[in-house]
GROMACS .gro file of C-alpha atoms in nm:
model
  333
    1UNK     CA    1  -1.862   1.452   1.155
    2UNK     CA    2  -1.699   1.748   1.324
    3UNK     CA    3  -1.477   1.894   1.136
    4UNK     CA    4  -1.100   1.995   1.337
    5UNK     CA    5  -0.898   2.244   1.336
    6UNK     CA    6  -0.512   2.355   1.408
    7UNK     CA    7  -0.427   1.972   1.347
    8UNK     CA    8  -0.082   1.944   1.219
    9UNK     CA    9  -0.128   1.760   0.888
   10UNK     CA   10  -0.047   1.415   0.910
   11UNK     CA   11   0.206   1.192   0.673
   12UNK     CA   12   0.040   0.967   0.464
   13UNK     CA   13   0.178   0.624   0.312
   14UNK     CA   14   0.050   0.437   0.023
   15UNK     CA   15   0.082   0.080   0.150
   16UNK     CA   16   0.270  -0.195  -0.045
   17UNK     CA   17  -0.017  -0.467  -0.231
   18UNK     CA   18   0.181  -0.727  -0.454
   19UNK     CA   19  -0.017  -0.783  -0.750
   20UNK     CA   20  -0.250  -0.496  -0.700
   21UNK     CA   21  -0.060  -0.188  -0.652
   22UNK     CA   22   0.173  -0.115  -0.936
   23UNK     CA   23   0.333   0.146  -1.121
   24UNK     CA   24   0.007   0.267  -1.295
   25UNK     CA   25  -0.218   0.277  -1.003
   26UNK     CA   26   0.076   0.438  -0.809
   27UNK     CA   27   0.081   0.657  -1.087
   28UNK     CA   28  -0.278   0.718  -1.043
   29UNK     CA   29  -0.352   0.723  -0.656
   30UNK     CA   30  -0.052   0.964  -0.614
   31UNK     CA   31  -0.150   1.236  -0.873
   32UNK     CA   32  -0.565   1.220  -0.754
   33UNK     CA   33  -0.350   1.380  -0.396
   34UNK     CA   34  -0.281   1.355  -0.063
   35UNK     CA   35  -0.029   1.100  -0.032
   36UNK     CA   36   0.334   1.193   0.066
   37UNK     CA   37   0.529   0.861  -0.008
   38UNK     CA   38   0.437   0.565  -0.219
   39UNK     CA   39   0.606   0.220  -0.161
   40UNK     CA   40   0.660  -0.037  -0.416
   41UNK     CA   41   0.570  -0.393  -0.424
   42UNK     CA   42   0.813  -0.628  -0.343
   43UNK     CA   43   1.127  -0.725  -0.471
   44UNK     CA   44   1.228  -1.070  -0.407
   45UNK     CA   45   1.595  -1.152  -0.301
   46UNK     CA   46   1.733  -1.446  -0.246
   47UNK     CA   47   2.110  -1.550  -0.310
   48UNK     CA   48   2.121  -1.389  -0.653
   49UNK     CA   49   2.248  -1.050  -0.778
   50UNK     CA   50   1.960  -0.940  -0.899
   51UNK     CA   51   2.016  -0.719  -1.264
   52UNK     CA   52   1.884  -0.365  -1.307
   53UNK     CA   53   1.584  -0.445  -1.487
   54UNK     CA   54   1.436  -0.647  -1.209
   55UNK     CA   55   1.432  -0.306  -1.008
   56UNK     CA   56   1.312  -0.073  -1.310
   57UNK     CA   57   1.021  -0.386  -1.351
   58UNK     CA   58   0.827  -0.349  -1.025
   59UNK     CA   59   0.988   0.032  -0.988
   60UNK     CA   60   0.956   0.217  -1.363
   61UNK     CA   61   0.976   0.548  -1.145
   62UNK     CA   62   1.349   0.468  -1.121
   63UNK     CA   63   1.422   0.624  -1.397
   64UNK     CA   64   1.263   0.980  -1.344
   65UNK     CA   65   1.425   1.005  -1.037
   66UNK     CA   66   1.228   0.762  -0.791
   67UNK     CA   67   0.896   0.939  -0.787
   68UNK     CA   68   0.562   0.912  -0.983
   69UNK     CA   69   0.436   1.164  -1.238
   70UNK     CA   70   0.300   1.378  -1.022
   71UNK     CA   71   0.605   1.391  -0.810
   72UNK     CA   72   0.515   1.138  -0.517
   73UNK     CA   73   0.839   1.001  -0.368
   74UNK     CA   74   0.841   0.631  -0.432
   75UNK     CA   75   1.022   0.383  -0.186
   76UNK     CA   76   1.174   0.080  -0.332
   77UNK     CA   77   1.050  -0.300  -0.088
   78UNK     CA   78   1.319  -0.556  -0.055
   79UNK     CA   79   1.199  -0.864   0.076
   80UNK     CA   80   1.460  -1.162   0.159
   81UNK     CA   81   1.596  -1.345   0.453
   82UNK     CA   82   1.944  -1.373   0.406
   83UNK     CA   83   2.156  -0.984   0.529
   84UNK     CA   84   2.409  -1.036   0.291
   85UNK     CA   85   2.183  -1.052  -0.016
   86UNK     CA   86   1.971  -0.808   0.110
   87UNK     CA   87   2.242  -0.545   0.192
   88UNK     CA   88   2.439  -0.662  -0.183
   89UNK     CA   89   2.108  -0.598  -0.357
   90UNK     CA   90   2.019  -0.269  -0.167
   91UNK     CA   91   2.351  -0.134  -0.262
   92UNK     CA   92   2.235  -0.239  -0.652
   93UNK     CA   93   1.909  -0.084  -0.607
   94UNK     CA   94   2.052   0.230  -0.521
   95UNK     CA   95   2.299   0.238  -0.804
   96UNK     CA   96   1.987   0.178  -1.004
   97UNK     CA   97   1.803   0.489  -0.899
   98UNK     CA   98   1.634   0.401  -0.551
   99UNK     CA   99   1.625   0.710  -0.328
  100UNK     CA  100   1.496   0.518  -0.001
  101UNK     CA  101   1.475   0.116   0.059
  102UNK     CA  102   1.187  -0.047   0.245
  103UNK     CA  103   1.222  -0.379   0.407
  104UNK     CA  104   0.913  -0.617   0.397
  105UNK     CA  105   0.856  -0.794   0.747
  106UNK     CA  106   0.497  -0.825   0.694
  107UNK     CA  107   0.408  -0.978   0.398
  108UNK     CA  108   0.163  -1.284   0.545
  109UNK     CA  109   0.147  -1.481   0.224
  110UNK     CA  110   0.192  -1.874   0.293
  111UNK     CA  111   0.432  -1.900  -0.025
  112UNK     CA  112   0.633  -1.584   0.094
  113UNK     CA  113   0.699  -1.733   0.435
  114UNK     CA  114   0.795  -2.075   0.353
  115UNK     CA  115   1.049  -1.921   0.152
  116UNK     CA  116   1.192  -1.746   0.442
  117UNK     CA  117   1.039  -1.407   0.368
  118UNK     CA  118   0.799  -1.167   0.547
  119UNK     CA  119   0.615  -1.234   0.830
  120UNK     CA  120   0.825  -1.527   0.903
  121UNK     CA  121   1.127  -1.362   1.014
  122UNK     CA  122   0.927  -1.191   1.289
  123UNK     CA  123   0.991  -1.530   1.474
  124UNK     CA  124   1.324  -1.412   1.529
  125UNK     CA  125   1.381  -1.070   1.628
  126UNK     CA  126   1.762  -1.086   1.579
  127UNK     CA  127   1.753  -1.163   1.233
  128UNK     CA  128   1.529  -0.836   1.154
  129UNK     CA  129   1.771  -0.673   1.334
  130UNK     CA  130   2.075  -0.841   1.104
  131UNK     CA  131   1.898  -0.779   0.791
  132UNK     CA  132   1.783  -0.426   0.893
  133UNK     CA  133   2.149  -0.367   0.958
  134UNK     CA  134   2.315  -0.509   0.681
  135UNK     CA  135   2.104  -0.325   0.450
  136UNK     CA  136   2.163   0.019   0.669
  137UNK     CA  137   2.530  -0.054   0.616
  138UNK     CA  138   2.555  -0.095   0.253
  139UNK     CA  139   2.397   0.242   0.125
  140UNK     CA  140   2.468   0.559   0.181
  141UNK     CA  141   2.390   0.743   0.475
  142UNK     CA  142   2.161   0.969   0.285
  143UNK     CA  143   1.956   0.673   0.170
  144UNK     CA  144   1.657   0.630   0.426
  145UNK     CA  145   1.617   0.249   0.528
  146UNK     CA  146   1.279   0.163   0.608
  147UNK     CA  147   1.093  -0.148   0.754
  148UNK     CA  148   0.721  -0.271   0.795
  149UNK     CA  149   0.633  -0.526   1.061
  150UNK     CA  150   0.316  -0.704   1.233
  151UNK     CA  151   0.268  -0.715   1.547
  152UNK     CA  152   0.383  -1.084   1.526
  153UNK     CA  153   0.380  -1.433   1.351
  154UNK     CA  154   0.171  -1.696   1.508
  155UNK     CA  155   0.039  -1.423   1.771
  156UNK     CA  156   0.100  -1.078   1.899
  157UNK     CA  157   0.397  -1.113   2.154
  158UNK     CA  158   0.692  -1.026   1.985
  159UNK     CA  159   0.565  -0.684   1.890
  160UNK     CA  160   0.798  -0.503   2.070
  161UNK     CA  161   1.110  -0.711   2.023
  162UNK     CA  162   1.045  -0.680   1.648
  163UNK     CA  163   1.027  -0.330   1.644
  164UNK     CA  164   1.309  -0.251   1.862
  165UNK     CA  165   1.512  -0.516   1.646
  166UNK     CA  166   1.447  -0.288   1.359
  167UNK     CA  167   1.506   0.030   1.555
  168UNK     CA  168   1.850  -0.123   1.682
  169UNK     CA  169   1.980  -0.219   1.319
  170UNK     CA  170   1.950   0.103   1.157
  171UNK     CA  171   1.539   0.181   1.037
  172UNK     CA  172   1.468   0.534   0.991
  173UNK     CA  173   1.136   0.452   1.048
  174UNK     CA  174   0.952   0.181   1.132
  175UNK     CA  175   0.536   0.102   0.968
  176UNK     CA  176   0.317  -0.155   1.212
  177UNK     CA  177   0.076  -0.330   1.049
  178UNK     CA  178  -0.158  -0.399   1.383
  179UNK     CA  179  -0.212  -0.739   1.314
  180UNK     CA  180   0.020  -1.088   1.340
  181UNK     CA  181   0.034  -1.270   1.032
  182UNK     CA  182  -0.240  -1.512   1.191
  183UNK     CA  183  -0.470  -1.262   1.225
  184UNK     CA  184  -0.419  -1.199   0.866
  185UNK     CA  185  -0.651  -0.928   0.760
  186UNK     CA  186  -0.968  -1.021   1.024
  187UNK     CA  187  -1.102  -0.720   1.208
  188UNK     CA  188  -0.987  -0.545   1.457
  189UNK     CA  189  -0.689  -0.371   1.385
  190UNK     CA  190  -0.484  -0.384   1.734
  191UNK     CA  191  -0.405   0.017   1.723
  192UNK     CA  192  -0.316   0.020   2.106
  193UNK     CA  193   0.049  -0.214   1.990
  194UNK     CA  194   0.082   0.048   1.749
  195UNK     CA  195   0.087   0.338   1.999
  196UNK     CA  196   0.271   0.125   2.261
  197UNK     CA  197   0.527   0.112   2.001
  198UNK     CA  198   0.553   0.470   1.917
  199UNK     CA  199   0.606   0.583   2.272
  200UNK     CA  200   0.927   0.286   2.341
  201UNK     CA  201   1.109   0.388   1.989
  202UNK     CA  202   1.265   0.697   1.878
  203UNK     CA  203   1.245   0.711   1.513
  204UNK     CA  204   0.899   0.780   1.333
  205UNK     CA  205   0.641   0.494   1.382
  206UNK     CA  206   0.341   0.463   1.091
  207UNK     CA  207   0.036   0.300   1.187
  208UNK     CA  208  -0.151   0.071   0.945
  209UNK     CA  209  -0.442  -0.170   0.920
  210UNK     CA  210  -0.816  -0.045   0.910
  211UNK     CA  211  -0.797   0.309   0.832
  212UNK     CA  212  -1.097   0.263   0.598
  213UNK     CA  213  -1.259   0.646   0.690
  214UNK     CA  214  -1.205   0.973   0.832
  215UNK     CA  215  -1.341   0.825   1.158
  216UNK     CA  216  -1.095   0.538   1.146
  217UNK     CA  217  -0.822   0.763   1.110
  218UNK     CA  218  -0.942   0.995   1.385
  219UNK     CA  219  -1.005   0.688   1.633
  220UNK     CA  220  -0.642   0.559   1.502
  221UNK     CA  221  -0.443   0.863   1.588
  222UNK     CA  222  -0.614   0.878   1.907
  223UNK     CA  223  -0.528   0.555   2.022
  224UNK     CA  224  -0.187   0.521   1.870
  225UNK     CA  225  -0.040   0.906   1.888
  226UNK     CA  226   0.106   0.850   1.566
  227UNK     CA  227   0.158   1.157   1.295
  228UNK     CA  228   0.191   0.900   1.001
  229UNK     CA  229  -0.020   0.656   0.844
  230UNK     CA  230  -0.026   0.374   0.583
  231UNK     CA  231  -0.331   0.292   0.348
  232UNK     CA  232  -0.366  -0.012   0.120
  233UNK     CA  233  -0.725  -0.167   0.087
  234UNK     CA  234  -0.890   0.149   0.215
  235UNK     CA  235  -0.641   0.350  -0.055
  236UNK     CA  236  -0.864   0.152  -0.322
  237UNK     CA  237  -1.170   0.137  -0.169
  238UNK     CA  238  -1.181   0.542  -0.135
  239UNK     CA  239  -0.909   0.676  -0.386
  240UNK     CA  240  -0.935   1.033  -0.235
  241UNK     CA  241  -0.922   0.930   0.125
  242UNK     CA  242  -0.634   1.092   0.173
  243UNK     CA  243  -0.767   1.446   0.083
  244UNK     CA  244  -1.046   1.371   0.312
  245UNK     CA  245  -0.805   1.345   0.587
  246UNK     CA  246  -0.611   1.670   0.505
  247UNK     CA  247  -0.929   1.847   0.499
  248UNK     CA  248  -1.090   1.707   0.766
  249UNK     CA  249  -0.724   1.813   0.977
  250UNK     CA  250  -0.741   2.141   0.825
  251UNK     CA  251  -1.113   2.216   0.919
  252UNK     CA  252  -1.217   2.262   0.567
  253UNK     CA  253  -1.535   2.132   0.415
  254UNK     CA  254  -1.480   1.857   0.166
  255UNK     CA  255  -1.710   1.675  -0.095
  256UNK     CA  256  -1.605   1.298  -0.167
  257UNK     CA  257  -1.455   1.200  -0.477
  258UNK     CA  258  -1.854   1.129  -0.670
  259UNK     CA  259  -1.818   0.774  -0.861
  260UNK     CA  260  -1.832   0.944  -1.233
  261UNK     CA  261  -1.466   1.031  -1.132
  262UNK     CA  262  -1.377   0.741  -0.985
  263UNK     CA  263  -1.503   0.581  -1.335
  264UNK     CA  264  -1.281   0.828  -1.528
  265UNK     CA  265  -1.008   0.706  -1.303
  266UNK     CA  266  -1.081   0.328  -1.407
  267UNK     CA  267  -1.108   0.404  -1.778
  268UNK     CA  268  -0.792   0.542  -1.756
  269UNK     CA  269  -0.615   0.282  -1.572
  270UNK     CA  270  -0.835   0.022  -1.838
  271UNK     CA  271  -0.645   0.232  -2.135
  272UNK     CA  272  -0.334   0.260  -1.957
  273UNK     CA  273  -0.290  -0.129  -1.885
  274UNK     CA  274  -0.486  -0.288  -2.146
  275UNK     CA  275  -0.218  -0.394  -2.401
  276UNK     CA  276   0.032  -0.487  -2.123
  277UNK     CA  277  -0.138  -0.832  -2.066
  278UNK     CA  278  -0.252  -1.125  -2.229
  279UNK     CA  279  -0.614  -1.078  -2.426
  280UNK     CA  280  -0.727  -1.358  -2.193
  281UNK     CA  281  -0.696  -1.149  -1.877
  282UNK     CA  282  -0.813  -0.872  -2.035
  283UNK     CA  283  -1.020  -0.647  -1.757
  284UNK     CA  284  -0.899  -0.839  -1.457
  285UNK     CA  285  -0.720  -0.564  -1.306
  286UNK     CA  286  -1.031  -0.354  -1.349
  287UNK     CA  287  -1.262  -0.598  -1.199
  288UNK     CA  288  -0.960  -0.657  -0.888
  289UNK     CA  289  -1.027  -0.288  -0.831
  290UNK     CA  290  -1.385  -0.276  -0.840
  291UNK     CA  291  -1.390  -0.539  -0.578
  292UNK     CA  292  -1.226  -0.256  -0.335
  293UNK     CA  293  -1.401   0.017  -0.436
  294UNK     CA  294  -1.760  -0.150  -0.382
  295UNK     CA  295  -1.687  -0.089   0.004
  296UNK     CA  296  -1.704   0.299  -0.068
  297UNK     CA  297  -1.937   0.289  -0.364
  298UNK     CA  298  -2.242   0.047  -0.431
  299UNK     CA  299  -2.236   0.137  -0.763
  300UNK     CA  300  -1.910  -0.070  -0.821
  301UNK     CA  301  -2.087  -0.394  -0.727
  302UNK     CA  302  -2.320  -0.298  -1.035
  303UNK     CA  303  -2.047  -0.273  -1.255
  304UNK     CA  304  -1.863  -0.556  -1.140
  305UNK     CA  305  -2.181  -0.768  -1.170
  306UNK     CA  306  -2.205  -0.618  -1.550
  307UNK     CA  307  -1.858  -0.717  -1.685
  308UNK     CA  308  -1.744  -1.023  -1.452
  309UNK     CA  309  -1.807  -1.260  -1.696
  310UNK     CA  310  -1.620  -1.091  -1.984
  311UNK     CA  311  -1.268  -1.131  -2.144
  312UNK     CA  312  -1.328  -0.895  -2.468
  313UNK     CA  313  -1.267  -0.535  -2.515
  314UNK     CA  314  -1.621  -0.459  -2.676
  315UNK     CA  315  -1.847  -0.570  -2.424
  316UNK     CA  316  -1.618  -0.397  -2.132
  317UNK     CA  317  -1.606  -0.065  -2.293
  318UNK     CA  318  -1.982  -0.049  -2.397
  319UNK     CA  319  -2.016  -0.094  -2.010
  320UNK     CA  320  -1.796   0.184  -1.932
  321UNK     CA  321  -1.975   0.402  -2.206
  322UNK     CA  322  -2.279   0.301  -2.035
  323UNK     CA  323  -2.168   0.437  -1.702
  324UNK     CA  324  -2.007   0.762  -1.843
  325UNK     CA  325  -2.356   0.787  -2.001
  326UNK     CA  326  -2.594   0.751  -1.696
  327UNK     CA  327  -2.374   0.928  -1.499
  328UNK     CA  328  -2.420   1.247  -1.750
  329UNK     CA  329  -2.775   1.204  -1.711
  330UNK     CA  330  -2.801   1.185  -1.348
  331UNK     CA  331  -2.584   1.515  -1.350
  332UNK     CA  332  -2.790   1.686  -1.634
  333UNK     CA  333  -3.118   1.588  -1.432
   0.00000   0.00000   0.00000
């Protein structure tokens, strides 16, 4: 691909992914570089006052100034449908150390939507505005309150109403996943809607959805006119995608992360997390990540096939050793 020059650097955000991108993964991805902002998995808010330990469990970075070990700021995400409870718990999250609050209006999961949370709220833009407004009023002005939406629930007709509702409620930024809830994650992503939202709003708009490669980024930027972009599944598939994009925008040569470096990242993740999960789930997180990595690395599929039936440490660690040995032999040759 032709390199570009004299392009302003984009703002790059890590998307929240429940049950996938936890604080361990945030630490690894932000440590690789190129990410400006991380966002946590959602903290579910009902009608109770959540204790500090709930915020700390999903965002241990609160104990370290709400940044990852490499210094990348982390926003705490809340999900719920009651403005008063969201506001009260946002204030409690800030008291626990949160430096920014993100509001989830995009989760498409059936269990979440059936419990008055996530994308189902997009059916009522006035509720989106009420929730954003309540949270904005409950936390200090110095604390950013941001929101993430989809283009709608059953269809994409309400995309502008919900975007304007978030802005009117006081959101300082808006991330837009360029699909409706019903669209799920099926291609394509409708970037043109994001561009219309960006033109209509006075707050920054973050484009999200189907930005898998540098070429996808180039086209998304061209269609949306956005200066900020959010990456979820694609960041797991290509952990150095933010660095690839930054090099492209700077007109600099860049060699994508080789498989042997990816294996090192996976091994680090395995070693860090193996004591945190019951033995019967050993290796599940590695297998989950490999399912995304195979999009960017054919070697990941072979590695997955090798360990997919194993739950014991010995065969999993032996497979890691073989990966390392194979790569070392390749480099030596």
